[in-house]
XYZ file of C-alpha atoms in Angstrom:
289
model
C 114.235 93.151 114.152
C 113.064 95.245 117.012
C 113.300 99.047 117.937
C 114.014 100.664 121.070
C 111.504 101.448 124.082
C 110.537 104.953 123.684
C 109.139 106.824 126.887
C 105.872 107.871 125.171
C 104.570 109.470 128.150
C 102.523 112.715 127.453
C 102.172 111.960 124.086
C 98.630 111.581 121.801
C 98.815 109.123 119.054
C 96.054 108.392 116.411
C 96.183 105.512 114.815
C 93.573 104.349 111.964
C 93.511 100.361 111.008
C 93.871 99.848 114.374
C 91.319 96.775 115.227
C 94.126 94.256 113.994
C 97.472 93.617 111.894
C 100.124 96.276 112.102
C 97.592 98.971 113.421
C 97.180 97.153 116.510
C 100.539 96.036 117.430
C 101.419 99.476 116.541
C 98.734 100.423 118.978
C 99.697 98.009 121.917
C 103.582 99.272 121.763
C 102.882 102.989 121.841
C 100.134 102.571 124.931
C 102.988 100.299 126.259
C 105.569 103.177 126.063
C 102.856 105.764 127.800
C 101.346 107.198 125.311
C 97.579 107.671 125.085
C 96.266 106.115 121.978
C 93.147 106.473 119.846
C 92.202 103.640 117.736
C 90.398 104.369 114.934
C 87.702 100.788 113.487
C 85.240 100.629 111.425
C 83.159 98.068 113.143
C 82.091 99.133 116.988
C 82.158 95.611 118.106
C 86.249 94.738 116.805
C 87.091 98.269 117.907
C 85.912 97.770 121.149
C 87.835 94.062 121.392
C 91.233 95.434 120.030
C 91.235 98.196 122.811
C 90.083 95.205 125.772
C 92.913 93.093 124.670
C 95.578 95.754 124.727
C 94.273 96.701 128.339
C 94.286 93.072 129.245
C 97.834 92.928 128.506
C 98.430 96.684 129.729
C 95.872 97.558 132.687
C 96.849 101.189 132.974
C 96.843 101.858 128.931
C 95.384 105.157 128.271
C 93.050 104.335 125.549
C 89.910 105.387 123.563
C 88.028 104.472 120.404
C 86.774 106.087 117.394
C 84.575 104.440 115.055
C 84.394 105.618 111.428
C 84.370 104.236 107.622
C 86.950 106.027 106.287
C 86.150 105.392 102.902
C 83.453 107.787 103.614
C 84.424 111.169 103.243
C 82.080 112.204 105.857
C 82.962 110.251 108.435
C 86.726 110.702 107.786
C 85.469 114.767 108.583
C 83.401 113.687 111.518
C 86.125 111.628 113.148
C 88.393 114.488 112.824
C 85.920 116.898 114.500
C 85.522 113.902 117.355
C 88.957 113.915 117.933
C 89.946 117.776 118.305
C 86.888 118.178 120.423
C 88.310 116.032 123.230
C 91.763 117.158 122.396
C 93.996 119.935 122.202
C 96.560 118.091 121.063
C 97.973 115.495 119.000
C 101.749 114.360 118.465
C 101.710 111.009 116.251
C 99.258 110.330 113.369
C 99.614 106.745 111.844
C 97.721 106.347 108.913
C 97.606 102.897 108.378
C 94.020 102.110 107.448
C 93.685 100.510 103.894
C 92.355 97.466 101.856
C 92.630 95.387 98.509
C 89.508 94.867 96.734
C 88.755 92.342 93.985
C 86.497 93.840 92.242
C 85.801 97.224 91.182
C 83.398 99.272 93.865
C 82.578 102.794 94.561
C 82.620 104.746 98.100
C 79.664 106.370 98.983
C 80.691 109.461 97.634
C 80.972 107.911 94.444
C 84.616 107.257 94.397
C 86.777 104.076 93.381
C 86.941 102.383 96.674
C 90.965 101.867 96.989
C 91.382 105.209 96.071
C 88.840 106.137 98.666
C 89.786 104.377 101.483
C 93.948 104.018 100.473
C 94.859 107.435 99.628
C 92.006 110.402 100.077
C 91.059 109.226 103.431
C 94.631 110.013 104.717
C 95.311 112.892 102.455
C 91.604 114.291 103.990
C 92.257 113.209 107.858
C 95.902 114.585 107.886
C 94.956 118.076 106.273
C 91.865 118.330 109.018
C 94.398 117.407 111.802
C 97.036 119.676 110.455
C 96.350 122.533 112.511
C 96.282 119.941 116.053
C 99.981 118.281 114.498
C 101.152 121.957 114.240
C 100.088 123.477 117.584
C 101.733 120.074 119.132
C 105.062 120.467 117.407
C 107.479 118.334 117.279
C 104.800 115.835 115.839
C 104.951 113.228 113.257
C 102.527 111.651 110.601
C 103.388 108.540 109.424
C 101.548 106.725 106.223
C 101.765 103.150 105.835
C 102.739 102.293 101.996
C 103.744 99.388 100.307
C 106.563 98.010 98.271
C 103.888 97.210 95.988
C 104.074 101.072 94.738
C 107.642 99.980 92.774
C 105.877 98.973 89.669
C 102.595 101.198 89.406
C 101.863 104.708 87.711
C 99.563 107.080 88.523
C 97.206 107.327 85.230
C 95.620 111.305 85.675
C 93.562 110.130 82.945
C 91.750 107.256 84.748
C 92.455 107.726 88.206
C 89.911 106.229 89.241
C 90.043 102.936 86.732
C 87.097 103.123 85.149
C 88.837 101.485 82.391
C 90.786 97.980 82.761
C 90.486 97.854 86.333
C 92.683 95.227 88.036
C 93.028 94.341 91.605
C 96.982 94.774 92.391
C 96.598 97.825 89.279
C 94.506 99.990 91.789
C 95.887 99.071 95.283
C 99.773 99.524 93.843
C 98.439 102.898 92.613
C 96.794 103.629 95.808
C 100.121 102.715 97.628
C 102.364 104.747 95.174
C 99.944 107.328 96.215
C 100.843 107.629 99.824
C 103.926 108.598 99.225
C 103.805 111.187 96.540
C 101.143 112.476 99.641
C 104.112 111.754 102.136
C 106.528 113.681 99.716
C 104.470 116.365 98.913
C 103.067 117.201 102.714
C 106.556 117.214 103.956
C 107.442 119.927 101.805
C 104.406 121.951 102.577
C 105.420 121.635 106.289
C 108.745 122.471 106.346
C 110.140 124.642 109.254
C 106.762 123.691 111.122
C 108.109 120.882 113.567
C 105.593 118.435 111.800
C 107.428 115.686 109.896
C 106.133 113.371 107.406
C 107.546 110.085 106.369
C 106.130 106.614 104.933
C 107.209 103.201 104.951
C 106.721 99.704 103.484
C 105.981 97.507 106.379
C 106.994 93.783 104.585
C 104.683 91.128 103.594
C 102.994 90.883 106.570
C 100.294 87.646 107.919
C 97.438 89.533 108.366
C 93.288 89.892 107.361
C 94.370 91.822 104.478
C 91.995 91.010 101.777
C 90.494 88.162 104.167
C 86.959 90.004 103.557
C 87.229 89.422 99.772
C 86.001 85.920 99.130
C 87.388 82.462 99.257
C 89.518 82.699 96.547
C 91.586 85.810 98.115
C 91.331 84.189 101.641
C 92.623 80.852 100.521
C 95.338 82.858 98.345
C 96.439 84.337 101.624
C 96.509 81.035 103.860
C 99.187 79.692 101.046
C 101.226 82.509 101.236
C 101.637 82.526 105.082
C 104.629 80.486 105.727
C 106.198 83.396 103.178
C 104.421 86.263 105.387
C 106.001 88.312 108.470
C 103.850 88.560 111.692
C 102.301 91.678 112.282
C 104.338 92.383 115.321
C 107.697 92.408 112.801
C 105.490 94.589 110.248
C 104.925 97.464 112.753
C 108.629 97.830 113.827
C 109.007 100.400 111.110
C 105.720 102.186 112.169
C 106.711 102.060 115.222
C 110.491 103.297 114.613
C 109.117 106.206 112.763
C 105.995 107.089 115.525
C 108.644 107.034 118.568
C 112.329 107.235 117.944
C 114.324 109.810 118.526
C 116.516 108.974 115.610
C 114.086 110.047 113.355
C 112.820 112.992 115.280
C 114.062 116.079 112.640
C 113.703 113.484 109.407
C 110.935 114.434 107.087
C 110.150 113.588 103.167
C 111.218 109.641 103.809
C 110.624 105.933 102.675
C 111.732 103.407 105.018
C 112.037 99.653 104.984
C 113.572 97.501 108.046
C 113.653 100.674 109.997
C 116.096 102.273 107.299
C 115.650 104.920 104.822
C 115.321 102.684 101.574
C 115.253 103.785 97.530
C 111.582 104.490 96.307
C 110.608 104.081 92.592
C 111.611 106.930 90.114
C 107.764 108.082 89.742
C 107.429 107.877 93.982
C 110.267 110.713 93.705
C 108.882 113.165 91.261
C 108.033 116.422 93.027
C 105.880 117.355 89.916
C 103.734 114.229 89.974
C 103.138 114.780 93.952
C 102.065 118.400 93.536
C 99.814 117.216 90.639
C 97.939 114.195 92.943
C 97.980 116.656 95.909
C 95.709 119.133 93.905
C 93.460 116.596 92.330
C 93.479 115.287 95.682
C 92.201 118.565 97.124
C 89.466 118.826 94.381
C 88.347 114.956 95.166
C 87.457 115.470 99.082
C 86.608 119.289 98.327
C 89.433 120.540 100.387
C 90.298 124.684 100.039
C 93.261 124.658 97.614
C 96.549 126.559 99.247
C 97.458 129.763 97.761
């Protein structure tokens, strides 16, 4: 599978996860296709490597770094505030920034850590670039998911797992998550020119869950010869960041590049107005009249 060459020129994409994986091919295509790119790491050193081998590859890349732990609600607020000071303007936001975690942590802020770093550091970055994505319109936002969303619930009663916390339990929640946000964002921008859509990017080789021990990194060296590269996992990202097929859709789940079937609980407008206000109260965002 591949997509289409996209003249990017002009255009300012922001792209979190971007040190490796999907992120970074997604990254290296879109800089390859003129755009100028903003990779968003966590770790100064990686961030800085991901954006020299891009360059090595693409010499005139327009390219610039942003480091931030997202999982930290400041620094999700202070990367916004980075970005709009040195622009005016931004016409692609890929979320794609997120994490399994073995055991149950807290953020800084006191948070369960996939919910931190899976869902409210999107949901908090996209509402604080809202006003950039609508002043550049036609722009897009585009929120990595997971097919792993097809059998999880969102428990409003223990969102944050307090109780019975289990590995796939929180990150299929967390993943479920992103697109109740996708849903539920679309709708609140309609007739804006901003369009919202998510995606489930295939099992993809990757350091996903790498940083978790032996056990999870040994789990993941099995499982490779069953695993997509990361250049196959971003076509969809990409797809939805730069075609022009997609330009007016808004509200979607794609797989393969195609609009594919999310789970019954993924679809219910009720449920994604419910997150998107507990959402709002989590990361202290003004709730909409």
């Amino acid at each position: 599978m591949a997509t289409e060459m996209t003249n990017m020129t002009g255009k300012v994409c922001l792209i979190t996860g971007a040190t490796s994986g999907i992120g970074w091919e997604t990254a290296k295509a879109l800089a390859s296709q003129g755009a100028a790119v903003a990779l968003v790491g966590r770790d100064a050193d990686r961030t800085q490597k991901a954006v020299d081998r891009i360059r090595a590859s693409a010499p005139n890349a327009q390219l610039e770094s942003y480091i931030a732990d997202l999982s930290a609600q400041e620094q999700v607020r202070r990367l916004a505030q980075e970005f709009q000071s040195r622009h005016d303007r931004l016409d692609v936001l890929i979320n794609d920034a997120g994490a399994v975690f073995t055991t149950r942590k807290e953020s800084m802020d006191g948070i369960e850590m996939t919910l931190a770093l899976n869902h409210l550091a999107p949901f908090l970055l996209t509402n604080l670039l809202l006003d950039t994505l609508k002043a550049s319109a036609p722009s897009r936002v585009v929120t990595v998911s997971s097919g792993a969303h097809q059998s999880a619930k969102v428990n409003f009663d223990d969102l944050q797992l307090a109780h019975g916390y289990g590995t796939w339990r929180a990150y299929g929640q967390s993943k479920l998550m992103n697109i109740l946000f996708t849903t539920e964002l679309a709708r609140r921008l309609a007739g804006s020119g901003v369009t919202a859509n998510t995606l489930h990017p295939g099992f993809v080789a990757s350091n996903f869950g790498k940083s978790e021990g032996p056990f999870w990194a040994a789990a993941f060296t099995l499982m490779r010869p069953f695993m997509i590269s990361a250049e196959k996992g971003a076509q969809t990202v990409i797809y939805l960041a730069s075609s022009p097929d997609v330009a007016g859709a808004t509200g979607g789940y794609y797989v393969n590049c195609k609009p594919a079937r999310s789970s019954s609980i993924a679809r219910d407008d009720a449920t994604a107005r419910r997150l998107w206000e507990v959402s709002e109260q989590l990361t202290g965002l003004p709730t909409a009249v």
